Backbone as a printed PyTorch tensor [residue, N CA C, xyz], in Angstrom:
tensor([[[ 81.2650,  78.0180, 118.4580],
         [ 82.4150,  78.4910, 119.2430],
         [ 82.8590,  79.9050, 118.5940]],

        [[ 83.2770,  80.7150, 119.4980],
         [ 83.7730,  82.0490, 119.0670],
         [ 85.2920,  82.1080, 119.0870]],

        [[ 85.9000,  82.7520, 118.0830],
         [ 87.3440,  82.9680, 118.0050],
         [ 87.4580,  84.4200, 118.0330]],

        [[ 88.7170,  84.9790, 118.7430],
         [ 89.0660,  86.3360, 118.5480],
         [ 90.1840,  86.4120, 117.6070]],

        [[ 90.1030,  87.2000, 116.5760],
         [ 91.1710,  87.3440, 115.5980],
         [ 91.4140,  88.7850, 115.5940]],

        [[ 92.6950,  89.2460, 115.1200],
         [ 93.1350,  90.6070, 115.0980],
         [ 93.8540,  90.9890, 113.9190]],

        [[ 93.8510,  92.2500, 113.5660],
         [ 94.3960,  92.9050, 112.3480],
         [ 95.1450,  94.2360, 112.8060]],

        [[ 96.2620,  94.3960, 112.1510],
         [ 96.9320,  95.7080, 112.4440],
         [ 96.8820,  96.4870, 111.2750]],

        [[ 96.5000,  97.7380, 111.5570],
         [ 96.4250,  98.9460, 110.5670],
         [ 97.6090,  99.8820, 110.8490]],

        [[ 98.3920, 100.2230, 109.6920],
         [ 99.5670, 101.1070, 109.9710],
         [ 99.1010, 102.6140, 110.2500]],

        [[100.0250, 103.2360, 110.9620],
         [ 99.8880, 104.7000, 111.2810],
         [100.7690, 105.4880, 110.3710]],

        [[101.2510, 105.0000, 109.2190],
         [102.2570, 105.5500, 108.3500],
         [101.6060, 106.7120, 107.5900]],

        [[100.2880, 106.8400, 107.6530],
         [ 99.4790, 108.0110, 106.9640],
         [ 99.4140, 109.2010, 107.9650]],

        [[ 99.5920, 109.1080, 109.1990],
         [ 99.5070, 110.1900, 110.2690],
         [100.5630, 111.0860, 110.0700]],

        [[100.2370, 112.3750, 110.3220],
         [101.3730, 113.4130, 110.2890],
         [102.3620, 113.2520, 111.4110]],

        [[103.4020, 113.9210, 111.1970],
         [104.4050, 114.0650, 112.3110],
         [103.9070, 114.5020, 113.5850]],

        [[103.2050, 115.5630, 113.4120],
         [102.5060, 116.3790, 114.7840],
         [101.6750, 115.2340, 115.4660]],

        [[100.7950, 114.5600, 114.7100],
         [ 99.8700, 113.5000, 115.4340],
         [100.7760, 112.4510, 116.0470]],

        [[101.7040, 111.9190, 115.3970],
         [102.6700, 110.7750, 115.8520],
         [103.3860, 111.3320, 117.1570]],

        [[103.8780, 112.4760, 117.0410],
         [104.4770, 113.0540, 118.3890],
         [103.6880, 113.1950, 119.4740]],

        [[102.3640, 113.6320, 119.0870],
         [101.3380, 113.8200, 120.3490],
         [101.0680, 112.4330, 120.8150]],

        [[100.9650, 111.3290, 120.0320],
         [100.6600, 110.0180, 120.3200],
         [101.7880, 109.4150, 121.2200]],

        [[103.0190, 109.6920, 120.8240],
         [104.0660, 109.1690, 121.6480],
         [104.0950, 109.9980, 122.9280]],

        [[103.7990, 111.1960, 123.1850],
         [103.7230, 111.9130, 124.3920],
         [102.6480, 111.2430, 125.3300]],

        [[101.5750, 110.7870, 124.6600],
         [100.4660, 110.2400, 125.4570],
         [100.9410, 108.8480, 125.8780]],

        [[101.5060, 108.1200, 125.0980],
         [101.9450, 106.5890, 125.4170],
         [103.0040, 106.7880, 126.3000]],

        [[103.9440, 107.6650, 126.5140],
         [104.8120, 107.8050, 127.4900],
         [104.2020, 108.1290, 128.8640]],

        [[103.3930, 109.0810, 128.8480],
         [102.6080, 109.3510, 130.0750],
         [101.8790, 108.2050, 130.6090]],

        [[101.2050, 107.4880, 129.6660],
         [100.4230, 106.2790, 130.0620],
         [101.2460, 105.1800, 130.6360]],

        [[102.5910, 105.0410, 130.1730],
         [103.4600, 103.9680, 130.7070],
         [103.9130, 104.4360, 132.0280]],

        [[104.1780, 105.7940, 132.2740],
         [104.5150, 106.1890, 133.6400],
         [103.4400, 105.9430, 134.5640]],

        [[102.3170, 106.2220, 134.1490],
         [101.1810, 106.0230, 135.2120],
         [100.9560, 104.6020, 135.4530]],

        [[101.0210, 103.7620, 134.3660],
         [101.0110, 102.1940, 134.6500],
         [101.9360, 101.7390, 135.6680]],

        [[103.3040, 102.2410, 135.6090],
         [104.3640, 101.8120, 136.4350],
         [103.9090, 102.3830, 137.8620]],

        [[103.4240, 103.4420, 138.1760],
         [103.1040, 103.8900, 139.3260],
         [102.0020, 103.0670, 139.9960]],

        [[101.1460, 102.4510, 139.1940],
         [100.0290, 101.4360, 139.7190],
         [100.6310, 100.2420, 139.9480]],

        [[101.5900,  99.7880, 139.0150],
         [102.1910,  98.4060, 139.2650],
         [103.0330,  98.6220, 140.5780]],

        [[103.7300,  99.6780, 140.8100],
         [104.6690,  99.8620, 141.9930],
         [103.6890,  99.7680, 143.2410]],

        [[102.5430, 100.3200, 143.3160],
         [101.6260, 100.4420, 144.2810],
         [101.0530,  99.1130, 144.7300]],

        [[100.5330,  98.4110, 143.5830],
         [100.0180,  97.1450, 143.9030],
         [100.7970,  96.0400, 144.2440]],

        [[102.0730,  96.1520, 143.7340],
         [103.0860,  95.0920, 144.0170],
         [103.5840,  95.3050, 145.5020]],

        [[103.7030,  96.4570, 145.8890],
         [104.2810,  96.7410, 147.1950],
         [103.2820,  96.2930, 148.2990]],

        [[101.9050,  96.7180, 147.9430],
         [100.8860,  96.2800, 148.9650],
         [100.6320,  94.8400, 148.9960]],

        [[100.8290,  94.1430, 147.9810],
         [100.6830,  92.6650, 148.0560],
         [ 99.2020,  92.1170, 147.7850]],

        [[ 98.3830,  93.1920, 148.0970],
         [ 96.8730,  92.8060, 147.9870],
         [ 96.3480,  93.4450, 146.5330]],

        [[ 96.2430,  92.6480, 145.6360],
         [ 95.8140,  93.0190, 144.3480],
         [ 94.2300,  93.1940, 144.2520]],

        [[ 93.6910,  94.5380, 144.0270],
         [ 92.3770,  94.6590, 143.9470],
         [ 91.7080,  94.1000, 142.6490]],

        [[ 90.5350,  93.8970, 142.7870],
         [ 89.7410,  93.4860, 141.5940],
         [ 89.5050,  94.5850, 140.8340]],

        [[ 89.2290,  94.4090, 139.5840],
         [ 89.0160,  95.5710, 138.5670],
         [ 87.7760,  96.3400, 138.9090]],

        [[ 86.8140,  95.7550, 139.6080],
         [ 85.6630,  96.4610, 140.1370],
         [ 85.9700,  97.3390, 141.3540]],

        [[ 86.9240,  97.0000, 142.0110],
         [ 87.4640,  97.8320, 143.1070],
         [ 88.2150,  99.0800, 142.8050]],

        [[ 88.5090,  99.3520, 141.5770],
         [ 89.1370, 100.4090, 141.1660],
         [ 88.2690, 101.7980, 141.2220]],

        [[ 88.1160, 102.2470, 142.4790],
         [ 87.4220, 103.4110, 142.7140],
         [ 88.3500, 104.6640, 142.8400]],

        [[ 87.6950, 105.8450, 143.0500],
         [ 88.3750, 107.1290, 142.9710],
         [ 89.6260, 107.1470, 143.7660]],

        [[ 89.7960, 106.5480, 145.0140],
         [ 90.8830, 106.6730, 145.9190],
         [ 92.0460, 106.0360, 145.3660]],

        [[ 91.7310, 104.8100, 144.5490],
         [ 92.9240, 104.2260, 143.8730],
         [ 93.1790, 104.7210, 142.5180]],

        [[ 92.2880, 105.2620, 141.7810],
         [ 92.5890, 106.0350, 140.5050],
         [ 93.2250, 107.2630, 140.6540]],

        [[ 93.0700, 107.8500, 141.7150],
         [ 93.6960, 109.2050, 141.9830],
         [ 95.1830, 109.0880, 142.5930]],

        [[ 95.6870, 107.9500, 142.6930],
         [ 97.0010, 107.7330, 143.3620],
         [ 98.1410, 108.5480, 142.5120]],

        [[ 98.1770, 108.4720, 141.1540],
         [ 99.2080, 109.2800, 140.4320],
         [ 98.7890, 110.7160, 140.5290]],

        [[ 99.5310, 111.5030, 141.2120],
         [ 99.3680, 112.9380, 141.5470],
         [ 99.8710, 113.8230, 140.5460]],

        [[100.9810, 113.4950, 139.9030],
         [101.6430, 114.3720, 138.8050],
         [101.4840, 113.9060, 137.4870]],

        [[100.2340, 113.7780, 137.2630],
         [ 99.9780, 113.4560, 135.8250],
         [ 98.6960, 114.1570, 135.2630]],

        [[ 98.7430, 114.4160, 133.9060],
         [ 97.5920, 115.1920, 133.2270],
         [ 96.6090, 114.0590, 132.6330]],

        [[ 96.7940, 112.8600, 132.8240],
         [ 95.8260, 111.9520, 132.3110],
         [ 94.3730, 112.0320, 132.9270]],

        [[ 93.3190, 111.8860, 132.1330],
         [ 92.0930, 111.8560, 132.8440],
         [ 91.8660, 110.7210, 133.6820]],

        [[ 90.9030, 110.8660, 134.4830],
         [ 90.5300, 109.7360, 135.3940],
         [ 90.0530, 108.5570, 134.7600]],

        [[ 89.5070, 108.5970, 133.5830],
         [ 89.0810, 107.6360, 132.6770],
         [ 90.3670, 106.8010, 132.2640]],

        [[ 91.3000, 107.4190, 131.7430],
         [ 92.5720, 106.8730, 131.2300],
         [ 93.3560, 106.1910, 132.4700]],

        [[ 93.3660, 106.8660, 133.4330],
         [ 94.0350, 106.4180, 134.5500],
         [ 93.5240, 105.0880, 135.1160]],

        [[ 92.2420, 104.8760, 135.0270],
         [ 91.6150, 103.5750, 135.4490],
         [ 91.9670, 102.5600, 134.4460]],

        [[ 91.9790, 102.9580, 133.0830],
         [ 92.4890, 101.8260, 132.1450],
         [ 93.9270, 101.4640, 132.4380]],

        [[ 94.8160, 102.4730, 132.8260],
         [ 96.1430, 102.2030, 133.1670],
         [ 96.1450, 101.1580, 134.4340]],

        [[ 95.2760, 101.3870, 135.4700],
         [ 95.3790, 100.5650, 136.6680],
         [ 94.8020,  99.2010, 136.1400]],

        [[ 93.9380,  99.0960, 135.3420],
         [ 93.5390,  97.6780, 134.8900],
         [ 94.7030,  97.0780, 134.2110]],

        [[ 95.3400,  97.8050, 133.3670],
         [ 96.3610,  97.2210, 132.7030],
         [ 97.4200,  96.6350, 133.6200]],

        [[ 97.8150,  97.5280, 134.6350],
         [ 98.7840,  97.1150, 135.7560],
         [ 98.3010,  95.9860, 136.4290]],

        [[ 97.1250,  95.7050, 136.8050],
         [ 96.6690,  94.4180, 137.4600],
         [ 96.7460,  93.2820, 136.4550]],

        [[ 96.5320,  93.4390, 135.1600],
         [ 96.6160,  92.2750, 134.2300],
         [ 98.2480,  91.9340, 134.0820]],

        [[ 99.1680,  92.9490, 134.1470],
         [100.4600,  92.6670, 133.9890],
         [101.0970,  91.8680, 135.3080]],

        [[100.5270,  92.3450, 136.5820],
         [100.9190,  91.6650, 137.5780],
         [100.4060,  90.2350, 137.7060]],

        [[ 99.1270,  89.9740, 137.3320],
         [ 98.5940,  88.7470, 137.2520],
         [ 99.4810,  87.8690, 136.2970]],

        [[ 99.6680,  88.2960, 135.2670],
         [100.4250,  87.5110, 134.1330],
         [101.8130,  87.0700, 134.6850]],

        [[102.5720,  88.0410, 135.3850],
         [103.8080,  87.8010, 136.0800],
         [103.6390,  86.7960, 136.9800]],

        [[102.7790,  86.8800, 137.9710],
         [102.5710,  85.8170, 139.0500],
         [102.2460,  84.4130, 138.4500]],

        [[101.5540,  84.4320, 137.3360],
         [101.1060,  83.1850, 136.7160],
         [102.4110,  82.4840, 136.0890]],

        [[103.1350,  83.4120, 135.5180],
         [104.3260,  82.8260, 134.5220],
         [105.4000,  82.4020, 135.5570]],

        [[105.6150,  83.0180, 136.7560],
         [106.6370,  82.4660, 137.5550],
         [105.9810,  81.8170, 138.8480]],

        [[104.8630,  81.2470, 138.7680],
         [104.2260,  80.5080, 139.7990],
         [105.2120,  79.3450, 140.3470]],

        [[105.8980,  78.6020, 139.4660],
         [106.6390,  77.6070, 139.8480],
         [108.0300,  78.1210, 140.4710]],

        [[108.3680,  79.2190, 140.2090],
         [109.6440,  79.8150, 140.6540],
         [109.4500,  81.1990, 141.3300]],

        [[108.7920,  81.2220, 142.4480],
         [108.4910,  82.6030, 143.0010],
         [109.6110,  83.4650, 143.4460]],

        [[110.7970,  82.8000, 143.6650],
         [111.8720,  83.4900, 144.0430],
         [112.6440,  84.2430, 142.9410]],

        [[112.3200,  83.8710, 141.6820],
         [112.8490,  84.5420, 140.5250],
         [111.8780,  85.6960, 139.9480]],

        [[110.7390,  85.7740, 140.5960],
         [109.8010,  86.7890, 140.0900],
         [110.2220,  88.2310, 140.3810]],

        [[110.1930,  88.9870, 139.4260],
         [110.4850,  90.3360, 139.4460],
         [109.1770,  91.1760, 138.9710]],

        [[109.1690,  92.5310, 139.6110],
         [107.9820,  93.4310, 139.2790],
         [108.1300,  93.7220, 137.7360]],

        [[106.8920,  93.6060, 137.0940],
         [106.8460,  94.0590, 135.5890],
         [106.9640,  95.4640, 135.5060]],

        [[107.4140,  95.7810, 134.3190],
         [107.5820,  97.2740, 133.9950],
         [106.9130,  97.6470, 132.7210]],

        [[106.1330,  98.5810, 132.5680],
         [105.3410,  99.0700, 131.3490],
         [106.4410,  99.9610, 130.6620]],

        [[106.6680,  99.6720, 129.3340],
         [107.6710, 100.4130, 128.5480],
         [107.1820, 101.6180, 127.8800]],

        [[105.8230, 101.9990, 128.0350],
         [105.3550, 103.1240, 127.4760],
         [105.0860, 102.9430, 125.8200]],

        [[105.0220, 101.8400, 125.4010],
         [105.0890, 101.6550, 123.8910],
         [103.6770, 101.3310, 123.3580]],

        [[102.8040, 101.0480, 124.0940],
         [101.4490, 100.5580, 123.6940],
         [100.2790, 100.9400, 124.9160]],

        [[ 99.0810, 101.1870, 124.4080],
         [ 98.0500, 101.2280, 125.3900],
         [ 96.8160, 100.4070, 125.0650]],

        [[ 96.1460,  99.7870, 125.8270],
         [ 94.8500,  99.1760, 125.5670],
         [ 93.6270, 100.1880, 125.9360]],

        [[ 92.8970, 100.5330, 124.7650],
         [ 91.7020, 101.3430, 125.2120],
         [ 90.5210, 100.9340, 124.6770]],

        [[ 89.3220, 101.1620, 125.2270],
         [ 88.0360, 100.6750, 124.8030],
         [ 87.3450, 101.9330, 124.0050]],

        [[ 86.0490, 101.6930, 123.9820],
         [ 85.2410, 102.6680, 123.2750],
         [ 84.9700, 103.9410, 124.0540]],

        [[ 85.3220, 103.8480, 125.3450],
         [ 85.1490, 105.0950, 126.0360],
         [ 86.2280, 106.1430, 125.7850]],

        [[ 87.5530, 105.6150, 125.2240],
         [ 88.6400, 106.5150, 124.9350],
         [ 88.6630, 106.7860, 123.5180]],

        [[ 88.5280, 105.7190, 122.6200],
         [ 88.7210, 105.7870, 121.1830],
         [ 87.5190, 105.1060, 120.4340]],

        [[ 87.1830, 105.7950, 119.4120],
         [ 85.9640, 105.3330, 118.5430],
         [ 86.4890, 105.2280, 116.9750]],

        [[ 86.2010, 104.2360, 116.4430],
         [ 86.3050, 104.0830, 114.8950],
         [ 85.2450, 104.8010, 114.2420]],

        [[ 85.6560, 105.9010, 113.4580],
         [ 84.4380, 106.5960, 112.7770],
         [ 84.8330, 106.3090, 111.1590]],

        [[ 83.7900, 105.7480, 110.4770],
         [ 83.9990, 105.5480, 109.1840],
         [ 83.7020, 106.8320, 108.4100]],

        [[ 84.6500, 107.5690, 108.0990],
         [ 84.5240, 108.9000, 107.2580],
         [ 85.4460, 108.5180, 106.0150]],

        [[ 84.7720, 107.9070, 105.0620],
         [ 85.7580, 107.6290, 103.7170],
         [ 86.0230, 108.8590, 103.2190]],

        [[ 87.2580, 109.1600, 102.8370],
         [ 87.7380, 110.1910, 101.9670],
         [ 88.6990, 109.5570, 100.8610]],

        [[ 89.0260, 110.3390, 100.0300],
         [ 90.0300, 109.8050,  98.8450],
         [ 91.1480, 108.9110,  99.3310]],

        [[ 91.7760, 109.2810, 100.4870],
         [ 92.9110, 108.5460, 101.0350],
         [ 92.7320, 107.6380, 102.0770]],

        [[ 91.7450, 107.8070, 103.0020],
         [ 91.5590, 106.9690, 104.1430],
         [ 90.1290, 106.2990, 104.0930]],

        [[ 90.0790, 105.2520, 104.8070],
         [ 88.6570, 104.5750, 104.9770],
         [ 88.0700, 105.0050, 106.2450]],

        [[ 88.8660, 105.3410, 107.3000],
         [ 88.2630, 105.6230, 108.5920],
         [ 89.1960, 106.5720, 109.4360]],

        [[ 88.6260, 107.0330, 110.6640],
         [ 89.5050, 107.7570, 111.4200],
         [ 89.3310, 107.1630, 112.8590]],

        [[ 90.3220, 107.0220, 113.6030],
         [ 90.1970, 106.5910, 114.9560],
         [ 90.1840, 107.7970, 115.8430]],

        [[ 88.9800, 108.2080, 116.3790],
         [ 88.9630, 109.4430, 117.0750],
         [ 89.3260, 109.1460, 118.5390]],

        [[ 90.2450, 109.8330, 119.1910],
         [ 90.8000, 109.5540, 120.4500],
         [ 90.3990, 110.7280, 121.2890]],

        [[ 89.6610, 110.5920, 122.4580],
         [ 89.3060, 111.7350, 123.2990],
         [ 89.3010, 111.2290, 124.7330]],

        [[ 89.0040, 111.9220, 125.5940],
         [ 88.9050, 111.7710, 127.1220],
         [ 90.3760, 111.2720, 127.6520]],

        [[ 91.4540, 111.8440, 127.0630],
         [ 92.8140, 111.6760, 127.5360],
         [ 93.2440, 112.4330, 128.7340]],

        [[ 92.9110, 113.6900, 128.5770],
         [ 93.2980, 114.6950, 129.4720],
         [ 94.3040, 115.6710, 128.8330]],

        [[ 94.5180, 116.6620, 129.4960],
         [ 95.5010, 117.5030, 128.9690],
         [ 95.1630, 118.2110, 127.6360]],

        [[ 93.9160, 118.2690, 127.2340],
         [ 93.3470, 118.8050, 125.9990],
         [ 94.0560, 118.1780, 124.8110]],

        [[ 94.0330, 116.8350, 124.9580],
         [ 94.4580, 115.9940, 123.7230],
         [ 93.2660, 115.2790, 123.2270]],

        [[ 92.8650, 115.7300, 122.1320],
         [ 91.9260, 115.1320, 121.2900],
         [ 92.1260, 115.2640, 119.8080]],

        [[ 92.2040, 113.9880, 119.1360],
         [ 92.7900, 114.0760, 117.7490],
         [ 92.3390, 112.7650, 117.1340]],

        [[ 92.3230, 112.6550, 115.6950],
         [ 91.9460, 111.7050, 114.8790],
         [ 93.1990, 111.1450, 114.2540]],

        [[ 93.3100, 109.7970, 114.2020],
         [ 94.4430, 109.0760, 113.3640],
         [ 93.7890, 108.4640, 112.2740]],

        [[ 94.4590, 108.7290, 110.9310],
         [ 93.7650, 108.2120, 109.8640],
         [ 94.1220, 106.6690, 109.7530]],

        [[ 93.1320, 105.8290, 109.2900],
         [ 93.1540, 104.4310, 109.0630],
         [ 92.8380, 104.0590, 107.6580]],

        [[ 93.6700, 103.2580, 107.0730],
         [ 93.5990, 102.6640, 105.7060],
         [ 93.3850, 101.2680, 105.9450]],

        [[ 92.2860, 100.6370, 105.5510],
         [ 91.9600,  99.3670, 105.7230],
         [ 92.6680,  98.3730, 104.6400]],

        [[ 92.9850,  97.2180, 104.9150],
         [ 93.6340,  96.4970, 103.8720],
         [ 92.9670,  95.0180, 103.8480]],

        [[ 93.4810,  94.0880, 102.9660],
         [ 92.6930,  92.8270, 102.6570],
         [ 92.4600,  92.0580, 103.9660]],

        [[ 93.3750,  91.9740, 104.8110],
         [ 93.2020,  91.2150, 106.0720],
         [ 92.0560,  91.8170, 106.9780]],

        [[ 92.0700,  92.9990, 107.1440],
         [ 91.2030,  93.6730, 107.9060],
         [ 89.7120,  93.5120, 107.3410]],

        [[ 89.7050,  93.6720, 106.0890],
         [ 88.2760,  93.6030, 105.2540],
         [ 87.8580,  92.1060, 105.5060]],

        [[ 88.7330,  91.2200, 105.2630],
         [ 88.4050,  89.7390, 105.3980],
         [ 87.7630,  89.3480, 106.7630]],

        [[ 88.4580,  89.9110, 107.9460],
         [ 88.0150,  89.6890, 109.0990],
         [ 86.6110,  90.4000, 109.5410]],

        [[ 86.5500,  91.6420, 108.8280],
         [ 85.1710,  92.3900, 109.0530],
         [ 84.0560,  91.7340, 108.4230]],

        [[ 84.1640,  91.0140, 107.3210],
         [ 83.2950,  90.1500, 106.6440],
         [ 82.8960,  89.0950, 107.5200]],

        [[ 83.8460,  88.3880, 108.1140],
         [ 83.6920,  87.0210, 108.8220],
         [ 83.1010,  87.3620, 110.2050]],

        [[ 83.4070,  88.4010, 110.8290],
         [ 82.8560,  88.5210, 112.2890],
         [ 82.5260,  90.0020, 112.4590]],

        [[ 82.3310,  90.1200, 113.8370],
         [ 82.0940,  91.3620, 114.4450],
         [ 83.2130,  92.1560, 114.9570]],

        [[ 83.5630,  93.4550, 114.7790],
         [ 84.6070,  94.1310, 115.2300],
         [ 84.2280,  94.4410, 116.6130]],

        [[ 85.3640,  94.3260, 117.5130],
         [ 85.1410,  94.6930, 118.9210],
         [ 85.5930,  96.1020, 119.2150]],

        [[ 85.0420,  96.6740, 120.2450],
         [ 85.2370,  98.2370, 120.4280],
         [ 86.4240,  98.4240, 121.4000]],

        [[ 87.3300,  97.7420, 121.3530],
         [ 88.5570,  97.7930, 122.0770],
         [ 89.8190,  97.7930, 120.9810]],

        [[ 90.9380,  98.5900, 121.4670],
         [ 91.8950,  98.8090, 120.4830],
         [ 93.2570,  98.8170, 121.1800]],

        [[ 94.2180,  98.3290, 120.4790],
         [ 95.6270,  98.4210, 120.9540],
         [ 96.3140,  99.4610, 120.1770]],

        [[ 96.8160, 100.5580, 120.8120],
         [ 97.3640, 101.6070, 120.0500],
         [ 98.8600, 101.7560, 120.4630]],

        [[ 99.6430, 101.6190, 119.3360],
         [101.0210, 101.8020, 119.4230],
         [101.6370, 102.9180, 118.6220]],

        [[102.9070, 103.1520, 118.6400],
         [103.4730, 104.3490, 117.7730],
         [103.3800, 104.0740, 116.4680]],

        [[103.3180, 102.6920, 116.0280],
         [103.3330, 102.5280, 114.5310],
         [102.0450, 101.9200, 113.8750]],

        [[101.1740, 101.3310, 114.7830],
         [100.0260, 100.7880, 114.2370],
         [ 98.8850, 100.7390, 115.3210]],

        [[ 97.6200, 100.3950, 114.7370],
         [ 96.4550, 100.2880, 115.7240],
         [ 95.9470,  98.8630, 115.3920]],

        [[ 95.7770,  97.9800, 116.4910],
         [ 95.3130,  96.7830, 116.3480],
         [ 93.8420,  96.6900, 116.7290]],

        [[ 93.1630,  96.1210, 115.7120],
         [ 91.5860,  95.7720, 115.7450],
         [ 91.3500,  94.3730, 116.0960]],

        [[ 90.4850,  94.0160, 117.0800],
         [ 89.9820,  92.7500, 117.1630],
         [ 88.6100,  92.4540, 116.7100]],

        [[ 88.4390,  91.0390, 116.1630],
         [ 87.1780,  90.6240, 115.6310],
         [ 86.7150,  89.3910, 116.3190]],

        [[ 85.4740,  89.3900, 116.6690],
         [ 84.8740,  88.0530, 117.2150],
         [ 84.2220,  87.4200, 116.0500]],

        [[ 84.6490,  86.1210, 115.8550],
         [ 84.2780,  85.3090, 114.6330],
         [ 83.6700,  84.0650, 115.2410]],

        [[ 82.3120,  83.8410, 114.7760],
         [ 81.5670,  82.5340, 115.1290],
         [ 81.9450,  81.5070, 114.1400]],

        [[ 82.4500,  80.4960, 114.6950],
         [ 82.7960,  79.2890, 113.8900],
         [ 81.7760,  78.1770, 113.7610]],

        [[ 80.6970,  78.3450, 114.5480],
         [ 79.7760,  77.2220, 114.7310],
         [ 80.2540,  76.1850, 115.7940]],

        [[ 79.3700,  75.0650, 115.8640],
         [ 79.6530,  74.2260, 116.8820],
         [ 81.0000,  73.4450, 116.7370]],

        [[ 81.5930,  72.9560, 117.8340],
         [ 82.8380,  72.3610, 117.7500],
         [ 82.5340,  70.8430, 117.1140]],

        [[ 83.3690,  70.3880, 116.2560],
         [ 83.1910,  69.1170, 115.6270],
         [ 83.7760,  67.9650, 116.5050]],

        [[ 82.9570,  66.9140, 116.5600],
         [ 83.4680,  65.9080, 117.5400],
         [ 84.0860,  64.7270, 116.5200]],

        [[ 85.2750,  64.4850, 116.6720],
         [ 86.0080,  63.4890, 116.0100],
         [ 85.4450,  62.1050, 116.3780]],

        [[ 85.2200,  61.1860, 115.3640],
         [ 84.7460,  59.8150, 115.5530],
         [ 85.9680,  59.0160, 115.3540]],

        [[ 86.7390,  58.9840, 114.2900],
         [ 87.7910,  58.0650, 113.8600],
         [ 89.0600,  59.0250, 113.8910]],

        [[ 90.0950,  58.4740, 114.4850],
         [ 91.4260,  59.2090, 114.4130],
         [ 92.4840,  58.3050, 113.8340]],

        [[ 93.4570,  59.0290, 113.2420],
         [ 94.4140,  58.3310, 112.6150],
         [ 95.8260,  58.9610, 113.1520]],

        [[ 96.6550,  58.1910, 113.4480],
         [ 97.9720,  58.7240, 114.1360],
         [ 99.1080,  58.3380, 113.0820]],

        [[ 99.8450,  59.4610, 112.6600],
         [100.8950,  59.3220, 111.6580],
         [102.2740,  59.5460, 112.3790]],

        [[103.1950,  58.6460, 112.1040],
         [104.6120,  58.9130, 112.5620],
         [105.2430,  59.3430, 111.4250]],

        [[105.7770,  60.7740, 111.4010],
         [106.4890,  61.2620, 110.2590],
         [107.9510,  60.8240, 110.1020]],

        [[108.3710,  60.0750, 111.1590],
         [109.8050,  59.5490, 111.1030],
         [110.8510,  60.6020, 110.9380]],

        [[110.8560,  61.3740, 111.8720],
         [111.8000,  62.6040, 111.8540],
         [113.2650,  61.9910, 112.0340]],

        [[113.4400,  60.9970, 112.7770],
         [114.7730,  60.5230, 112.8230],
         [115.1040,  59.5220, 111.9760]]])
């Protein structure tokens, strides 16, 4: 059986310039996500992620984001709409269109790559590229106990959640076969 566990590494070591640039990117990403959400919500026909071709990805006209990152935003918009529909399935009359707040983005190895360049202060750098608008930069990462523990237990996945304050890394951990219980004991804790 495989489990997915995650660990957050702080961006408190990044310079103010890098954090400002990241905030600009997150704001633009949120704006583009909302354009896709509005388009998919109004059309009522939600495309599959494999149907996100050039004509759909090029819908936001006034953005400097690359086509690669616009496609990521469209995928996130689809996920947000599906989650909203699933959540309000029993009460469709109360369902409202989701809104991306521009506080986080989900990226894969096509946008960001963790580069292990150990220095005296940092353990690695998250190299972010293919954003658009000449934005290419590295965010310093300092690992901690929890990250190192998960890195020893499993394989780090090449997708990241980037926010203004942290980067979240995911790990796939193999736990072995699921144990089948033979004898069960029920315990009443007597709360009342």
